[in-house]
Structures are given as structure tokens and as C-alpha cells.
Short mmCIF file of C-alpha atoms and ligand atoms in Angstrom, two decimals:
data_model
loop_
_atom_site.label_atom_id
_atom_site.label_comp_id
_atom_site.label_asym_id
_atom_site.label_seq_id
_atom_site.Cartn_x
_atom_site.Cartn_y
_atom_site.Cartn_z
CA MET A 230 51.76 228.50 82.78
CA LYS A 231 49.06 225.84 84.01
CA GLU A 232 47.25 225.79 80.40
CA GLU A 233 50.58 225.27 79.03
CA ILE A 234 51.58 222.25 80.71
CA LEU A 235 47.42 220.48 80.28
CA LYS A 236 47.81 221.46 76.55
CA LEU A 237 51.06 219.93 76.28
CA LYS A 238 49.80 216.54 78.40
CA GLU A 239 47.15 216.43 75.99
CA GLU A 240 49.06 217.21 72.93
CA ALA A 241 51.34 214.32 73.80
CA ILE A 242 48.61 212.00 74.66
CA LEU A 243 46.69 212.26 71.80
CA GLU A 244 50.11 212.23 69.20
CA ILE A 245 51.36 209.06 71.19
CA SER A 246 47.52 207.14 70.77
CA SER A 247 48.27 207.45 67.31
CA ILE A 248 51.37 206.19 66.79
CA GLN A 249 51.70 202.93 65.13
CA ASN A 250 55.36 201.01 65.74
CA LEU A 251 57.84 201.42 67.86
CA GLN A 252 60.66 203.04 66.23
CA ASP A 253 57.75 206.23 65.90
CA LEU A 254 57.27 205.93 69.49
CA ASN A 255 61.03 206.82 70.75
CA GLU A 256 60.64 209.84 68.24
CA LYS A 257 57.88 211.22 70.25
CA ARG A 258 59.66 209.60 73.90
CA VAL A 259 62.28 212.78 72.82
CA LYS A 260 60.04 214.84 71.66
CA PHE A 261 58.49 215.24 75.36
CA LEU A 262 60.57 213.88 77.72
CA GLY A 263 64.38 214.09 76.32
CA LYS A 264 66.68 216.40 77.87
CA LYS A 265 65.90 219.00 74.83
CA GLY A 266 62.23 217.91 74.78
CA ALA A 267 59.14 220.02 75.31
CA LEU A 268 58.55 219.21 79.33
CA THR A 269 62.59 219.94 79.72
CA ALA A 270 61.92 223.42 78.27
CA LEU A 271 58.79 223.91 80.52
CA LEU A 272 60.94 222.97 83.86
CA ARG A 273 63.27 225.31 82.64
CA GLY A 274 60.94 228.36 82.30
CA MET A 275 59.93 227.66 86.59
CA ALA A 276 62.74 229.78 87.63
CA GLU A 277 60.90 232.58 86.92
CA LEU A 278 58.10 231.87 88.80
CA SER A 279 57.27 232.82 92.15
CA LYS A 280 58.22 230.73 95.23
CA GLU A 281 54.46 229.95 95.97
CA GLU A 282 53.91 229.16 92.39
CA ARG A 283 56.64 226.90 91.77
CA PRO A 284 55.38 223.78 93.87
CA ILE A 285 52.24 223.76 92.27
CA ILE A 286 53.56 223.92 89.01
CA GLY A 287 56.40 221.61 89.52
CA THR A 288 53.67 218.97 90.81
CA LEU A 289 52.03 219.71 87.56
CA VAL A 290 54.85 219.19 85.30
CA ASN A 291 55.43 215.79 87.28
CA GLU A 292 51.68 214.58 86.64
CA ALA A 293 52.12 215.57 83.02
CA LYS A 294 55.17 213.73 82.89
CA GLU A 295 53.82 210.72 84.64
CA GLU A 296 51.34 210.43 82.06
CA ILE A 297 53.01 210.50 79.31
CA GLU A 298 55.64 208.18 80.74
CA LYS A 299 52.55 205.91 81.17
CA ALA A 300 50.85 206.59 78.15
CA ILE A 301 54.24 205.60 76.19
CA THR A 302 54.81 202.47 78.15
CA GLU A 303 50.89 201.49 77.84
CA LYS A 304 51.74 201.80 74.08
CA GLU A 305 55.22 200.43 73.77
CA ASN A 306 53.59 197.34 75.43
CA ILE A 307 50.86 197.15 72.69
CA LEU A 308 53.28 197.52 69.80
CA GLN A 309 55.55 194.98 71.07
CA GLU A 310 52.86 192.65 71.69
CA LYS A 311 51.94 193.28 68.07
CA GLU A 312 55.38 192.75 66.91
CA ILE A 313 55.52 189.49 67.93
CA GLN A 314 51.80 188.65 66.52
CA GLU A 315 53.67 190.14 63.23
CA LYS A 316 56.52 188.25 63.30
CA LEU A 317 54.87 184.65 64.39
CA ASN A 318 52.39 185.26 61.47
CA ARG A 319 54.87 186.12 58.90
CA GLU A 320 57.28 182.95 60.09
CA ARG A 321 54.35 180.45 60.55
CA LEU A 322 55.20 176.80 59.08
CA ASP A 323 52.55 174.96 57.41
CA ILE A 324 53.29 171.42 58.82
CA THR A 325 50.59 170.07 56.42
CA ILE A 326 51.82 171.05 53.15
CA PRO A 327 53.09 168.11 51.33
CA SER A 328 57.23 167.58 51.30
CA THR A 329 58.72 167.65 48.47
CA LYS A 330 58.85 163.86 47.55
CA ILE A 331 62.96 162.35 47.93
CA ARG A 332 63.68 160.33 44.95
CA ARG A 333 65.15 157.07 45.80
CA GLY A 334 67.27 155.31 43.38
CA SER A 335 66.07 151.46 42.92
CA LYS A 336 68.21 148.47 41.99
CA HIS A 337 68.69 147.66 38.58
CA PRO A 338 66.42 144.17 37.41
CA MET A 339 69.44 142.16 36.65
CA ASN A 340 71.24 143.12 40.00
CA LEU A 341 67.94 142.09 42.01
CA ILE A 342 67.97 138.75 39.63
CA ILE A 343 71.71 138.50 40.61
CA GLU A 344 71.26 138.90 44.35
CA GLU A 345 68.19 136.49 44.48
CA LEU A 346 70.46 133.63 42.63
CA GLU A 347 73.20 133.94 44.75
CA ASP A 348 70.94 134.22 48.11
CA PHE A 349 69.58 131.21 46.91
CA PHE A 350 72.71 128.89 45.84
CA VAL A 351 74.54 131.05 48.91
CA SER A 352 72.07 129.26 50.89
CA MET A 353 73.21 125.74 49.83
CA GLY A 354 76.84 126.19 50.34
CA TYR A 355 77.47 127.56 47.25
CA ASP A 356 80.86 130.24 46.93
CA VAL A 357 80.06 132.87 44.30
CA VAL A 358 82.96 133.39 42.06
CA SER A 359 84.18 135.64 39.37
CA GLY A 360 86.47 135.76 36.11
CA PRO A 361 87.75 137.78 34.24
CA GLU A 362 85.75 139.27 31.16
CA LEU A 363 89.01 139.20 29.01
CA GLU A 364 89.64 135.42 29.08
CA THR A 365 91.77 133.56 26.97
CA ASP A 366 91.07 131.00 24.75
CA GLU A 367 92.42 128.04 26.60
CA TYR A 368 90.20 128.59 29.78
CA CYS A 369 87.27 130.18 27.44
CA PHE A 370 87.67 126.30 24.93
CA GLU A 371 90.72 124.77 24.94
CA ARG A 372 90.48 123.49 28.95
CA LEU A 373 86.15 123.39 28.28
CA ASN A 374 87.04 120.29 26.02
CA ILE A 375 86.65 122.84 22.58
CA PRO A 376 89.86 122.57 20.94
CA LYS A 377 90.86 124.67 18.36
CA GLY A 378 88.50 123.78 14.94
CA HIS A 379 86.04 122.25 17.08
CA PRO A 380 82.33 122.97 15.49
CA ALA A 381 81.19 124.57 18.53
CA ARG A 382 83.10 127.59 18.79
CA ASP A 383 81.01 128.61 15.54
CA MET A 384 78.10 128.69 17.91
CA GLN A 385 79.69 131.36 19.75
CA ASP A 386 80.92 134.31 17.41
CA SER A 387 83.81 135.88 19.15
CA PHE A 388 85.68 139.24 20.00
CA TYR A 389 89.11 138.28 19.40
CA ILE A 390 91.60 140.70 20.95
CA ASP A 391 94.51 138.52 19.51
CA ALA A 392 95.34 135.10 18.71
CA GLU A 393 94.97 134.24 21.93
CA HIS A 394 92.72 136.66 23.96
CA LEU A 395 89.12 137.21 23.50
CA LEU A 396 85.62 138.77 25.39
CA ARG A 397 84.80 135.46 27.27
CA THR A 398 81.36 134.51 25.07
CA GLN A 399 80.57 132.29 28.24
CA THR A 400 80.97 132.16 32.46
CA SER A 401 81.75 128.70 31.62
CA ALA A 402 85.36 129.91 31.51
CA VAL A 403 84.88 129.97 35.07
CA GLN A 404 84.50 126.52 35.24
CA ALA A 405 87.98 125.46 34.48
CA ARG A 406 89.41 127.89 36.69
CA ALA A 407 87.52 127.29 39.56
CA MET A 408 89.19 123.85 39.04
CA MET A 409 92.56 124.90 38.00
CA LYS A 410 92.82 127.11 41.12
CA ASN A 411 91.77 124.20 43.31
CA GLU A 412 95.48 122.96 43.84
CA ASP A 413 94.25 120.06 46.56
CA LYS A 414 91.58 119.29 43.76
CA THR A 415 88.84 118.90 46.82
CA PRO A 416 85.10 119.26 45.63
CA ILE A 417 83.64 122.22 44.28
CA ARG A 418 80.52 124.19 44.84
CA ILE A 419 80.35 127.47 42.71
CA ILE A 420 78.10 129.82 40.99
CA CYS A 421 79.60 132.94 38.62
CA PRO A 422 77.45 135.36 37.46
CA GLY A 423 78.86 137.76 35.13
CA LYS A 424 78.62 139.30 31.65
CA VAL A 425 79.57 137.61 28.28
CA TYR A 426 79.97 139.10 24.71
CA ARG A 427 79.37 137.38 21.57
CA ARG A 428 79.35 138.93 17.72
CA ASP A 429 75.80 138.71 17.54
CA ASP A 430 74.26 141.61 15.55
CA ASP A 431 70.17 140.56 14.80
CA ALA A 432 67.28 142.40 16.77
CA THR A 433 66.68 139.89 19.49
CA HIS A 434 70.41 139.49 20.80
CA SER A 435 72.90 141.87 22.46
CA HIS A 436 76.75 141.74 21.88
CA GLN A 437 77.23 141.94 25.87
CA PHE A 438 74.66 139.74 28.06
CA GLY A 439 74.77 138.59 31.26
CA GLN A 440 74.84 134.84 32.41
CA VAL A 441 75.36 132.86 35.62
CA GLU A 442 77.40 129.61 35.39
CA GLY A 443 77.17 126.93 38.25
CA LEU A 444 79.32 123.82 38.91
CA VAL A 445 79.48 120.90 41.42
CA ILE A 446 82.27 119.01 41.91
CA ASP A 447 82.27 115.91 44.42
CA GLU A 448 82.38 111.93 44.45
CA ASN A 449 78.95 109.97 43.75
CA ILE A 450 77.59 113.40 41.92
CA SER A 451 74.99 112.40 40.05
CA LEU A 452 72.20 113.52 37.34
CA ALA A 453 69.90 113.08 40.59
CA ASP A 454 71.58 116.12 41.44
CA LEU A 455 71.42 117.94 39.03
CA LYS A 456 68.03 117.63 38.57
CA GLY A 457 67.18 118.33 42.58
CA THR A 458 69.22 121.30 42.26
CA LEU A 459 67.96 122.78 39.19
CA GLU A 460 64.34 122.20 39.81
CA LEU A 461 64.55 123.97 43.28
CA PHE A 462 66.39 126.67 41.83
CA VAL A 463 63.98 127.21 38.99
CA LYS A 464 61.21 127.38 41.49
CA HIS A 465 63.07 129.58 43.63
CA MET A 466 63.06 132.27 40.54
CA LEU A 467 59.94 131.41 38.58
CA GLY A 468 57.57 130.67 40.66
CA GLU A 469 56.19 126.67 42.78
CA ASN A 470 54.20 126.06 40.18
CA SER A 471 57.10 125.80 37.77
CA LYS A 472 57.62 122.61 36.06
CA LEU A 473 60.65 121.16 34.54
CA ARG A 474 61.39 119.32 31.04
CA PHE A 475 65.15 117.94 30.37
CA ARG A 476 65.60 117.65 26.49
CA PRO A 477 68.68 115.85 24.87
CA SER A 478 71.19 118.09 23.99
CA TYR A 479 75.10 118.42 22.74
CA PHE A 480 77.69 120.75 25.03
CA PRO A 481 81.32 120.16 24.32
CA PHE A 482 82.02 120.48 28.35
CA THR A 483 79.23 117.67 29.47
CA GLU A 484 77.90 114.36 28.57
CA PRO A 485 75.24 113.63 29.04
CA SER A 486 73.78 117.26 27.91
CA TYR A 487 70.01 118.29 28.64
CA GLU A 488 68.23 121.97 27.52
CA ILE A 489 65.87 122.85 30.11
CA ASP A 490 62.93 124.28 29.87
CA VAL A 491 60.09 125.23 31.73
CA SER A 492 56.41 125.28 31.55
CA CYS A 493 55.19 129.08 30.66
CA PHE A 494 54.42 130.84 33.77
CA LYS A 495 52.29 133.04 31.47
CA CYS A 496 49.74 130.64 30.06
CA ASN A 497 50.48 128.01 32.66
CA GLY A 498 51.58 125.44 29.58
CA LYS A 499 48.14 125.71 27.74
CA GLY A 500 50.53 127.71 25.23
CA CYS A 501 50.91 131.60 24.17
CA ASN A 502 52.66 134.09 22.22
CA LEU A 503 55.54 133.72 25.32
CA CYS A 504 55.96 130.02 24.73
CA LYS A 505 55.08 130.22 21.03
CA GLN A 506 52.26 128.20 21.59
CA THR A 507 54.47 125.35 22.55
CA GLY A 508 53.65 125.31 26.34
CA TRP A 509 57.45 125.33 27.32
CA ILE A 510 60.08 128.04 27.45
CA GLU A 511 64.03 127.38 27.22
CA ILE A 512 65.61 128.10 30.11
CA LEU A 513 68.95 126.30 31.12
CA GLY A 514 71.78 124.57 29.16
CA SER A 515 73.00 121.74 31.73
CA GLY A 516 74.94 118.53 32.01
CA MET A 517 77.30 116.02 33.76
CA VAL A 518 81.11 117.40 33.15
CA HIS A 519 82.84 115.56 30.84
CA PRO A 520 85.35 113.45 31.93
CA ASN A 521 87.95 114.91 29.63
CA VAL A 522 87.43 118.27 31.48
CA LEU A 523 87.63 116.79 34.72
CA LYS A 524 91.02 115.26 33.39
CA GLN A 525 91.61 118.35 31.74
CA ASN A 526 92.12 120.23 34.65
CA GLY A 527 93.63 118.23 37.09
CA TYR A 528 90.29 116.19 38.63
CA ASP A 529 90.37 112.56 38.29
CA PRO A 530 87.24 111.29 36.55
CA ASP A 531 87.26 107.91 38.41
CA LYS A 532 86.61 109.36 41.64
CA TYR A 533 85.15 112.28 40.95
CA SER A 534 82.06 113.45 39.08
CA GLY A 535 79.94 116.35 38.66
CA PHE A 536 77.15 118.83 37.54
CA ALA A 537 77.04 121.77 35.43
CA PHE A 538 74.64 124.81 34.22
CA GLY A 539 74.11 127.93 32.38
CA THR A 540 71.58 130.93 32.34
CA GLY A 541 71.21 133.86 30.74
CA LEU A 542 70.69 136.43 33.38
CA ASP A 543 68.55 138.53 30.64
CA ARG A 544 66.08 136.14 29.90
CA LEU A 545 65.60 135.63 33.72
CA ALA A 546 65.25 139.07 34.45
CA MET A 547 62.69 139.47 31.67
CA PHE A 548 60.49 136.51 32.90
CA LYS A 549 60.18 137.73 36.12
CA PHE A 550 59.74 140.70 35.63
CA GLY A 551 57.57 140.79 32.51
CA ILE A 552 60.03 143.09 30.48
CA PRO A 553 59.07 143.01 26.76
CA ASP A 554 62.22 143.79 25.23
CA ILE A 555 65.97 142.91 26.37
CA ARG A 556 67.13 146.84 25.28
CA LEU A 557 64.98 147.83 28.18
CA LEU A 558 68.24 146.52 30.31
CA TYR A 559 70.60 148.30 28.34
CA THR A 560 69.51 151.60 27.54
CA ASN A 561 68.82 153.27 31.25
CA ASP A 562 65.63 154.59 30.93
CA ILE A 563 65.00 156.14 34.43
CA ARG A 564 60.99 155.78 33.83
CA PHE A 565 61.53 152.00 33.32
CA LEU A 566 64.56 151.79 36.24
CA ASN A 567 62.00 153.82 38.67
CA GLN A 568 59.15 150.86 39.08
CA PHE A 569 61.73 148.11 40.38
CA ASP A 570 62.52 150.82 44.05
CA ARG A 571 59.51 148.57 45.40
CA PHE A 572 61.58 145.60 44.92
N1 LIG B 704 77.85 127.96 28.44
C1 LIG B 704 76.48 127.46 27.58
C2 LIG B 704 76.23 128.37 26.54
O1 LIG B 704 76.48 129.22 26.80
C3 LIG B 704 75.69 127.44 28.65
C4 LIG B 704 76.08 125.83 29.23
C5 LIG B 704 75.41 125.00 29.16
C6 LIG B 704 76.54 126.13 30.55
C7 LIG B 704 75.80 123.56 29.62
C8 LIG B 704 77.27 124.75 31.31
C9 LIG B 704 76.26 123.71 30.89
O2 LIG B 704 77.44 124.84 32.03
O3 LIG B 704 76.49 122.42 31.59
O4 LIG B 704 75.51 128.48 25.96
#
């Protein structure tokens, strides 16, 4: 029996030493130490031993049991440690791997222009107003000194919806709206950026484009106010070195009227393809509000005077950002739009 116990112990310790995982180890625990295990079977056989032999064999069995338990516990510790290490390796995070780039949206160049000019005029005390894109003939033309049959209507081929309604051809319509809305006929200082529509169908024009309108009405407003304001505006938008040139022109709602050119910011006035070798680029229409317009919209021209101006937002955006083709502003090519995320 003694040999049997020693053999069993050695066998157990050998088997335990080659175990590779906790589950197999548990099976060995059951096999050697469990209720139906090998050691328990040996203990049962002790009943047949003599009185003298029993304590000796009993001690041997206990020793064997302790040693087997010790081997199992040691193996268990090793395997648990191994398992933790494996888990850590498996779940390791490499925090140095570059992350996938989060795509940010960007503002549309037209909105960038609108926001910039709004900030500029608001800082000078102007209100930003808007008007309807589906406009009446009355506000788009009549109240701006362009009666029916006036040749100036031909300059702005219009989309009429019916005899009295059209898609507005110019943000100037908002001038009349602002004057009529102001029942107390107090001074006005507004800008109105917005969309306008014309029945143009050649390669360089779009049927829809952006304009901004400006209107100032107060006592003693003079051409000097117009010049000073627009000079600040253009320099703010297109650069401090910009020079302005006022050319006499004609608009039915202003008298006198001017077209304003800015010195070419590409060649600094030397002449290039952008300015068609002239050194100047036409940028604004403007003038002193026509007395008829003041009168028609309830303002006394003997008391009040004013200036107005209008410019195309598309052109402004193209100049400012060096955009070569107006269609880029409308086709929503993501490769184009993404370039504006740094502004
Ligand atoms: N409405 C004009 C256009 O679309 C631009 C313009 C010219 C606006 C002179 C004005 C102005 O306010 O005074 O061509």
C-alpha cells in the first residue's frame, strides 16, 4: 500500500506539471482528490489494515494529499497569472495608432461672404433685413421709379409668375419695403443680402445669384457718406490697398448714379486677364436715392436724403477666394466645398 500511495502521488504530481489550462487542472483535482478520486479510494482500503499500520499509512496518505494539493495550488497560480497576461495582450490598445479622421463640415463660401459683410455693417450700426424672393411688380419696379414700359425693365429679364408677381430681379426691392414698413419715417440704415433671379441664359450668368443691397436715409446724407462707407466696405472685404473709382452711370432709383470699380487685386492695377488688362474691376452699383423714390415711399425729399448700393455676392466670393468658375458655387462638389473649412 505504501508503494501504491507513493506511486499515486508521483503520478499526480507529474500529470499536474504538464497541465496547460485551469479546466484541465480542475479535472485532475477531481481525479486525484475528489470524492470518487484515487486518493479517497486508497483511504477506503485502510479499513483492512492492522491497527499498527493504520496511523503510518494514514500519515502517508495525508502527506500525499497535501503535496498534491500544493502542486495543484502552485499550478493554479501559474495558470491564472498566464491567463491574465494573455488577456492583457489580447486586449491591448495601441494608443499611438492614428485615429480615423472625423470629417468636419465647412461653411459655403457664399455664407462666409454674407457673414463677413453682415458683421462689418452691423458694426457700423446697420440692421440686417430680408424680403420675399417672390416679389410684386410694385416693390421690384414701380416703387423704385421704374414704371411699366420703362426701358430699364429690359435690363433685368424677369421670371414673371403672373402679371403682378415675379421672382425678384434685384434686392433693391427691399429698399422700398424698408421705407414703406417704417411708418414713422425715421432714418434707415439697412443691408439686405439675398437671392435674386434673372432670365439670363449665357455661359457667364446664372439664373439665380446673390446680391446685397444697402440703404441709408437720414437728414444731410451726402455723396461723401456714400464714398466713405463704400471705401471702408471694399477695403474690409478685398484688402486695405484697394482703390476705388467712381464712374457716372444710370439707375432709375438713384440720382446721381455711379458704378464703382476696385483696383484689380490680382495685378494691383497693372493689367491682367482678370481685369481684362484695364487694371479695374467693376464691383458695385450705387447712387443717391432718387427724390421720386423717397416721395413714392413716404419720405419727404426736402427733409431727407440717402444713398443706396448693390453688389453681386457671387462675384465678391469669387474675387475674395480666387474661385475661377461661378458654377462651382452652385454644384456642391464636396472637394471644392471642403477647402473652406479653414475659414
Ligand atoms: N439693383 C441694381 C442691379 O441689380 C444694383 C444697384 C445699383 C443697387 C444702384 C442699388 C443702387 O441700390 O443704388 O443691377
